[in-house]
Amino acid sequence: IKYGGQINRRKEYDKRRGGRETKPAIDMKLNTHSMDVIFAHRPLGNIVGEIGTAFTYQANRNVEGTGVEPLIPYYDQFTGGIFAVEKYVGPRWEAELGARFDYRSLKVKDFDAAGILVTPEYKFGNLSLTGGGSYAISESFSIRSNIGTAWRQPNVAELFSRGLHHGAAAIEEGLLIEDGDLVVDVSNAEVIPEKSYKWVTTAVFNKRKFSLEGSFYINWINDFIYLEPSPGEYRLTIRGAFPVFRYQQTNANLTGFDGGMEWNFAGPLSLDLKGSVLRGWNTTADEYLIWMPADRIESAIHFDREEWLGVQNFHLSVGMLSVSRQYKAPADADFTAPPSGYSLFNVHAGFSLPIGNNSLGIYLNVDNVLNTSYRDYMNRFRYYADDLGRNFTIKFKYDFHSH
């Protein structure tokens, strides 16, 4: 049995006059409670499994007195789920089957176009299934594959965002907002959850000091929810003109490949490579899908020693991240063209010092060592500013060892 709780107080500020500089434009209190109850049954021969339930309750309250219409409304949200997973574990192969049913209730307090308080309620429920298996072809080579269904109901921001999102400097409108007004007379059938069918196949090779892994996946998503820019549309407010974005739904197909390699080529020296390719296709509009990550590859050389120069667990790595320009984006669907590709050099180092029976770890990371100016396609601040320049991070970690 596991319980988790979180109290989140979110404030976003704008440049304001008349002695209101310290008053937030968005002020929200979000309380979240979650509980998981899982029962793992005793093995039945080669079969192991578990059943469980999961519950989440969220309550959002907008603090009054900001002088600005809230970005999202008051809401209370309850989610409950029940699941079961069974796995067969054999000498060379494994198989797994799982099922889960989720129910969600969302109650909202908001004002309609006439300024009347309304309290619409939305309910969602769906069954998800998954099945897969793995097979060890040899001691060093194995393959696994999984196919399953999933669903995701729209979140509150996707449904009800209305107005200026100060943290993103943009006007956002949710699925239930038309021309800035809340659509109250709507059935659950018109608030359609995402439903997806995903197939993933992974091959792994691991022998001595060399390992290689690659995963291919394809994901068909019906009623995929995404934030669509409205090129050329700017809404004028007392704070200036801001670009407009609207949440939309479409049918989409996402295919991709993730790969990685690790090679310990000389004593304490090792090399690792990671790369990913993703293609998103809007099957309804018959064009590329917006907001998909560009192709990227990451490499690093590591130097690791358990003891070196009087310290323990010494680690040093020098790496490079290369991201291409996003050429697979829909034409004329954004406020600006995708930015150029970029490469960043990063250096990470760390070691630990023994202190009696305990130890103190010291870690230093320097990202974007060359202070490269760049903009990432997935960062909405790219409309206004470059990404982070040279960035230093230092971390201390003290371990208490048991006697």
Coordinates of C-alpha atoms in Angstrom, one line a residue:
I1 CA 0.0 0.0 0.0
K2 CA 1.5 3.3 -1.1
Y3 CA 0.2 6.8 -0.5
G4 CA 1.5 10.1 -2.0
G5 CA 0.4 13.7 -1.4
Q6 CA 1.5 17.0 -2.9
I7 CA 0.6 20.6 -2.3
N8 CA 1.5 22.7 -5.3
R9 CA 1.2 26.5 -5.2
R10 CA 1.8 27.9 -8.6
K11 CA 2.3 31.6 -9.3
E12 CA 3.2 33.3 -12.6
Y13 CA 4.0 37.0 -12.8
D14 CA 3.7 39.7 -15.5
K15 CA 5.0 43.2 -15.7
R16 CA 2.4 45.2 -13.9
R17 CA 2.0 48.9 -12.9
G18 CA 0.2 50.7 -10.1
G19 CA 2.0 49.0 -7.2
R20 CA 1.0 45.5 -8.4
E21 CA 4.5 44.3 -9.4
T22 CA 4.5 41.7 -6.7
K23 CA 1.0 40.5 -7.3
P24 CA 0.9 37.3 -9.5
A25 CA -1.2 37.2 -12.6
I26 CA -1.9 33.5 -12.1
D27 CA -2.2 32.1 -8.6
M28 CA -3.3 28.5 -8.2
K29 CA -3.4 25.9 -5.4
L30 CA -3.4 22.3 -6.6
N31 CA -3.7 19.5 -4.0
T32 CA -3.1 15.9 -5.1
H33 CA -3.6 12.7 -3.2
S34 CA -2.8 9.3 -4.6
M35 CA -3.0 5.7 -3.3
D36 CA -1.9 2.4 -4.9
V37 CA -2.8 -1.0 -3.4
I38 CA -1.0 -4.0 -5.1
F39 CA -1.2 -7.7 -4.2
A40 CA 1.3 -10.0 -5.7
H41 CA 0.2 -13.7 -5.6
R42 CA 2.4 -16.6 -4.9
P43 CA 4.0 -18.2 -8.0
L44 CA 1.9 -20.8 -9.7
G45 CA 4.5 -22.9 -11.3
N46 CA 6.3 -20.6 -13.7
I47 CA 3.5 -18.0 -13.5
V48 CA 3.8 -14.8 -11.4
G49 CA 1.5 -11.9 -11.3
E50 CA -0.2 -9.2 -9.4
I51 CA -3.5 -7.3 -9.2
G52 CA -4.0 -3.8 -7.9
T53 CA -6.0 -0.6 -7.7
A54 CA -4.9 3.0 -8.1
F55 CA -6.7 6.1 -7.0
T56 CA -6.0 9.8 -7.5
Y57 CA -7.9 12.9 -6.3
Q58 CA -7.0 16.4 -7.4
A59 CA -8.5 19.7 -6.4
N60 CA -7.5 23.0 -8.0
R61 CA -8.4 26.4 -6.5
N62 CA -7.7 29.7 -8.1
V63 CA -6.7 32.3 -5.5
E64 CA -8.8 35.4 -5.9
G65 CA -7.4 39.0 -6.2
T66 CA -5.1 38.6 -9.2
G67 CA -7.2 40.9 -11.4
V68 CA -6.8 38.5 -14.3
E69 CA -9.2 35.8 -15.6
P70 CA -7.8 32.4 -14.5
L71 CA -6.1 30.3 -17.2
I72 CA -7.9 27.2 -16.0
P73 CA -11.1 26.9 -13.8
Y74 CA -11.7 25.4 -10.4
Y75 CA -12.0 21.7 -10.7
D76 CA -12.2 18.4 -8.7
Q77 CA -10.9 15.3 -10.4
F78 CA -11.2 11.7 -9.2
T79 CA -9.5 8.8 -11.0
G80 CA -9.8 5.1 -10.1
G81 CA -8.3 2.1 -11.8
I82 CA -8.0 -1.6 -11.4
F83 CA -5.5 -3.8 -13.2
A84 CA -4.1 -7.4 -13.4
V85 CA -0.8 -8.6 -14.9
E86 CA 0.3 -12.2 -15.3
K87 CA 3.7 -13.3 -16.5
Y88 CA 5.1 -16.7 -17.5
V89 CA 8.9 -17.0 -16.9
G90 CA 10.6 -19.9 -18.7
P91 CA 14.3 -20.8 -19.2
R92 CA 14.6 -18.9 -22.4
W93 CA 11.4 -17.0 -23.0
E94 CA 8.8 -15.0 -21.1
A95 CA 5.3 -14.0 -21.9
E96 CA 3.1 -11.4 -20.2
L97 CA -0.6 -10.4 -20.4
G98 CA -2.2 -7.5 -18.7
A99 CA -5.5 -5.6 -18.5
R100 CA -6.6 -2.3 -16.8
F101 CA -9.8 -0.4 -16.5
D102 CA -9.8 3.3 -15.6
Y103 CA -12.6 5.6 -14.6
R104 CA -12.4 9.4 -14.3
S105 CA -14.8 12.0 -13.1
L106 CA -14.2 15.7 -13.6
K107 CA -16.3 18.4 -12.0
V108 CA -15.7 22.0 -13.0
K109 CA -16.7 25.5 -11.8
D110 CA -16.5 28.2 -14.5
F111 CA -18.5 31.1 -16.0
D112 CA -20.2 30.9 -19.4
A113 CA -20.4 33.7 -22.0
A114 CA -23.2 35.5 -20.1
G115 CA -21.2 35.5 -16.8
I116 CA -23.3 32.8 -15.2
L117 CA -21.6 30.2 -12.9
V118 CA -21.9 26.7 -14.4
T119 CA -20.7 23.4 -13.0
P120 CA -20.4 20.9 -15.9
E121 CA -19.3 17.3 -15.1
Y122 CA -17.5 14.9 -17.4
K123 CA -17.0 11.2 -17.0
F124 CA -14.6 8.9 -18.8
G125 CA -14.0 5.1 -18.7
N126 CA -11.9 2.7 -20.8
L127 CA -10.3 -0.7 -20.9
S128 CA -6.6 -1.1 -21.8
L129 CA -5.0 -4.4 -22.8
T130 CA -1.4 -5.4 -23.3
G131 CA 0.5 -8.5 -24.3
G132 CA 4.1 -9.3 -25.1
G133 CA 7.0 -11.7 -24.8
S134 CA 10.7 -12.0 -25.0
Y135 CA 13.0 -14.8 -26.2
A136 CA 16.7 -15.4 -25.5
I137 CA 18.1 -16.6 -28.8
S138 CA 21.5 -17.1 -27.1
E139 CA 23.3 -16.0 -24.0
S140 CA 24.2 -12.7 -25.6
F141 CA 21.2 -12.0 -27.9
S142 CA 17.6 -11.6 -27.0
I143 CA 14.5 -10.0 -28.6
R144 CA 11.2 -8.8 -27.1
S145 CA 8.0 -7.5 -28.5
N146 CA 4.9 -5.9 -27.0
I147 CA 1.6 -4.8 -28.4
G148 CA -1.1 -3.0 -26.5
T149 CA -3.9 -0.5 -26.4
A150 CA -4.0 2.6 -24.3
W151 CA -6.2 5.7 -23.8
R152 CA -5.8 9.2 -22.3
Q153 CA -8.6 11.5 -21.4
P154 CA -8.0 15.3 -22.0
N155 CA -6.5 17.1 -19.1
V156 CA -8.0 20.3 -17.6
A157 CA -5.6 22.6 -19.5
E158 CA -6.4 20.9 -22.8
L159 CA -10.1 21.3 -22.2
F160 CA -10.4 24.7 -20.5
S161 CA -7.4 26.8 -21.1
R162 CA -8.7 30.3 -21.8
G163 CA -6.6 33.4 -22.1
L164 CA -3.0 34.5 -21.6
H165 CA -0.6 31.8 -20.3
H166 CA 1.9 34.2 -18.8
G167 CA 4.7 31.5 -18.4
A168 CA 4.6 30.9 -22.2
A169 CA 3.6 34.4 -23.4
A170 CA 0.8 33.0 -25.5
I171 CA -3.0 33.0 -25.7
E172 CA -4.2 29.4 -25.3
E173 CA -7.7 28.0 -25.9
G174 CA -8.9 24.5 -24.9
L175 CA -11.1 22.0 -26.7
L176 CA -14.2 23.4 -24.9
I177 CA -13.4 27.1 -25.7
E178 CA -14.7 28.8 -28.8
D179 CA -13.9 32.5 -29.5
G180 CA -12.8 32.9 -25.8
D181 CA -16.1 31.5 -24.4
L182 CA -16.8 28.2 -22.6
V183 CA -18.9 25.7 -24.4
V184 CA -21.2 24.3 -21.7
D185 CA -23.8 22.4 -23.7
V186 CA -21.6 19.5 -24.6
S187 CA -21.9 15.7 -24.2
N188 CA -19.1 13.4 -23.2
A189 CA -19.2 12.0 -26.7
E190 CA -17.9 15.3 -28.0
V191 CA -15.0 15.3 -25.4
I192 CA -13.2 12.4 -27.0
P193 CA -10.2 10.7 -25.2
E194 CA -7.2 9.6 -27.1
K195 CA -7.1 5.9 -28.0
S196 CA -3.9 4.4 -29.2
Y197 CA -2.6 1.0 -30.4
K198 CA 1.1 0.6 -30.0
W199 CA 3.6 -2.1 -31.1
V200 CA 7.2 -2.1 -29.8
T201 CA 10.0 -4.5 -30.7
T202 CA 13.4 -4.4 -29.1
A203 CA 16.6 -6.4 -29.8
V204 CA 19.4 -6.5 -27.3
F205 CA 23.0 -7.8 -27.8
N206 CA 25.3 -7.9 -24.7
K207 CA 28.6 -9.6 -24.7
R208 CA 31.5 -8.9 -22.4
K209 CA 32.5 -5.3 -22.9
F210 CA 30.1 -4.5 -25.7
S211 CA 26.3 -4.0 -25.7
L212 CA 23.9 -2.9 -28.4
E213 CA 20.2 -2.2 -28.2
G214 CA 17.6 -1.0 -30.7
S215 CA 13.9 -0.5 -30.5
F216 CA 11.4 0.1 -33.2
Y217 CA 7.9 1.3 -32.5
I218 CA 4.7 2.3 -34.2
N219 CA 1.8 4.0 -32.5
W220 CA -1.6 4.7 -34.1
I221 CA -3.5 7.3 -32.1
N222 CA -7.1 8.2 -32.7
D223 CA -8.2 11.7 -31.6
F224 CA -4.6 12.7 -30.7
I225 CA -4.6 16.0 -28.7
Y226 CA -2.0 18.6 -29.6
L227 CA -1.5 22.4 -29.3
E228 CA -1.8 24.0 -32.8
P229 CA -0.4 27.5 -33.5
S230 CA -2.6 30.0 -35.4
P231 CA 0.0 31.6 -37.8
G232 CA -0.7 35.3 -38.3
E233 CA -3.3 35.5 -35.4
Y234 CA -2.3 37.8 -32.5
R235 CA -4.7 38.9 -29.8
L236 CA -4.3 42.4 -28.5
T237 CA -4.5 42.8 -24.7
I238 CA -3.5 45.7 -22.4
R239 CA -0.2 43.8 -22.0
G240 CA 0.5 43.8 -25.8
A241 CA -0.2 41.4 -28.7
F242 CA 0.3 37.7 -28.1
P243 CA 0.2 34.7 -30.5
V244 CA -2.8 32.4 -30.3
F245 CA -2.6 28.6 -29.8
R246 CA -5.6 26.2 -29.8
Y247 CA -5.8 22.6 -28.6
Q248 CA -7.0 20.4 -31.4
Q249 CA -7.7 16.7 -32.1
T250 CA -6.7 14.6 -35.1
N251 CA -5.8 11.0 -36.0
A252 CA -2.0 10.5 -36.0
N253 CA 0.6 7.9 -36.7
L254 CA 3.9 8.0 -34.8
T255 CA 6.8 5.7 -35.8
G256 CA 10.3 5.8 -34.5
F257 CA 13.5 4.1 -33.6
D258 CA 15.7 4.4 -30.5
G259 CA 19.2 2.9 -30.4
G260 CA 22.1 2.7 -28.1
M261 CA 25.6 1.3 -27.9
E262 CA 28.1 0.9 -25.0
W263 CA 31.7 -0.2 -25.6
N264 CA 34.4 -0.6 -22.9
F265 CA 37.3 -0.4 -25.4
A266 CA 40.3 0.2 -23.1
G267 CA 40.5 -0.4 -19.4
P268 CA 38.8 2.6 -17.7
L269 CA 37.7 4.1 -21.0
S270 CA 34.4 3.5 -22.6
L271 CA 32.2 4.9 -25.4
D272 CA 28.5 5.2 -25.6
L273 CA 26.2 6.3 -28.4
K274 CA 22.5 7.0 -28.3
G275 CA 20.2 8.1 -31.1
S276 CA 16.5 8.5 -31.8
V277 CA 14.4 9.1 -34.9
L278 CA 10.7 10.0 -34.7
R279 CA 8.2 10.6 -37.5
G280 CA 4.7 12.0 -36.7
W281 CA 2.1 12.0 -39.4
N282 CA -1.3 13.7 -39.2
T283 CA -3.4 11.2 -41.1
T284 CA -6.5 13.4 -41.0
A285 CA -4.8 16.3 -42.7
D286 CA -2.4 14.1 -44.6
E287 CA 0.7 16.1 -43.5
Y288 CA 3.5 15.9 -40.9
L289 CA 2.5 16.4 -37.3
I290 CA 3.6 19.6 -35.5
W291 CA 5.7 19.5 -32.3
M292 CA 7.6 16.3 -33.0
P293 CA 11.2 16.1 -31.8
A294 CA 13.9 16.3 -34.4
D295 CA 16.5 13.6 -35.1
R296 CA 19.2 13.5 -32.5
I297 CA 22.4 11.6 -31.6
E298 CA 24.4 11.7 -28.3
S299 CA 27.9 10.4 -27.8
A300 CA 30.2 10.4 -24.8
I301 CA 33.6 9.1 -23.8
H302 CA 33.8 8.0 -20.1
F303 CA 36.8 7.6 -17.8
D304 CA 35.9 5.6 -14.7
R305 CA 38.2 4.4 -11.8
E306 CA 37.1 3.0 -8.5
E307 CA 40.2 4.6 -6.9
W308 CA 42.3 7.4 -8.5
L309 CA 44.4 10.3 -7.2
G310 CA 43.3 9.6 -3.6
V311 CA 39.6 9.6 -4.3
Q312 CA 37.0 6.9 -4.9
N313 CA 34.5 6.3 -7.7
F314 CA 36.1 8.9 -10.0
H315 CA 34.1 9.6 -13.2
L316 CA 34.8 11.9 -16.1
S317 CA 32.9 12.1 -19.3
V318 CA 33.1 14.4 -22.3
G319 CA 30.1 14.2 -24.6
M320 CA 28.3 15.9 -27.5
L321 CA 24.7 16.2 -28.3
S322 CA 23.7 16.8 -31.9
V323 CA 20.2 17.7 -33.0
S324 CA 19.2 18.3 -36.5
R325 CA 16.7 20.8 -37.9
Q326 CA 13.1 19.6 -37.9
Y327 CA 12.6 19.1 -41.6
K328 CA 9.5 17.0 -41.1
A329 CA 7.2 19.7 -39.9
P330 CA 4.0 20.9 -41.6
A331 CA 4.5 23.8 -44.0
D332 CA 3.2 27.2 -43.0
A333 CA 1.6 25.9 -39.8
D334 CA 3.8 27.8 -37.3
F335 CA 4.6 31.4 -36.4
T336 CA 8.2 30.9 -37.6
A337 CA 10.1 28.2 -39.4
P338 CA 11.9 25.4 -37.4
P339 CA 15.3 26.6 -36.1
S340 CA 18.6 25.3 -37.3
G341 CA 20.2 22.2 -35.9
Y342 CA 22.9 22.5 -33.2
S343 CA 25.6 20.6 -31.4
L344 CA 26.5 21.0 -27.7
F345 CA 29.5 19.8 -25.8
N346 CA 29.1 18.7 -22.2
V347 CA 31.5 17.7 -19.5
H348 CA 30.5 15.8 -16.4
A349 CA 32.8 14.8 -13.5
G350 CA 32.4 13.4 -10.0
F351 CA 34.1 11.5 -7.2
S352 CA 33.5 10.5 -3.6
L353 CA 35.6 11.1 -0.4
P354 CA 35.5 8.6 2.5
I355 CA 34.5 10.2 5.8
G356 CA 34.8 7.5 8.4
N357 CA 32.2 4.8 7.5
N358 CA 30.4 7.3 5.3
S359 CA 31.2 9.1 2.1
L360 CA 30.7 12.5 0.5
G361 CA 30.1 12.6 -3.3
I362 CA 31.0 15.8 -5.3
Y363 CA 29.7 16.2 -8.8
L364 CA 30.3 19.0 -11.3
N365 CA 28.4 19.2 -14.7
V366 CA 29.2 21.8 -17.3
D367 CA 26.6 21.8 -20.1
N368 CA 27.0 23.7 -23.4
V369 CA 30.7 24.2 -22.7
L370 CA 31.3 26.4 -25.8
N371 CA 28.3 28.7 -24.9
T372 CA 26.7 27.9 -28.2
S373 CA 23.7 30.0 -29.2
Y374 CA 20.8 27.8 -30.3
R375 CA 17.1 27.3 -30.3
D376 CA 15.3 24.0 -29.8
Y377 CA 12.2 23.2 -31.9
M378 CA 10.4 21.7 -28.9
N379 CA 10.9 24.8 -26.7
R380 CA 8.2 27.4 -27.2
F381 CA 10.5 30.1 -26.0
R382 CA 12.3 29.8 -29.3
Y383 CA 9.9 32.4 -30.7
Y384 CA 11.6 34.9 -28.4
A385 CA 15.0 33.9 -27.1
D386 CA 17.9 31.5 -27.4
D387 CA 18.1 28.4 -25.2
L388 CA 20.4 28.2 -22.1
G389 CA 24.0 29.1 -22.6
R390 CA 26.9 27.6 -20.6
N391 CA 25.5 26.1 -17.4
F392 CA 27.3 24.9 -14.3
T393 CA 25.8 22.5 -11.8
I394 CA 27.5 21.3 -8.7
K395 CA 25.9 18.6 -6.4
F396 CA 26.9 17.2 -3.1
K397 CA 25.7 13.8 -1.9
Y398 CA 26.4 12.4 1.6
D399 CA 25.9 8.7 2.1
F400 CA 25.3 7.2 5.5
H401 CA 26.5 3.6 5.5
S402 CA 25.2 1.1 8.0
H403 CA 27.6 -0.5 10.4

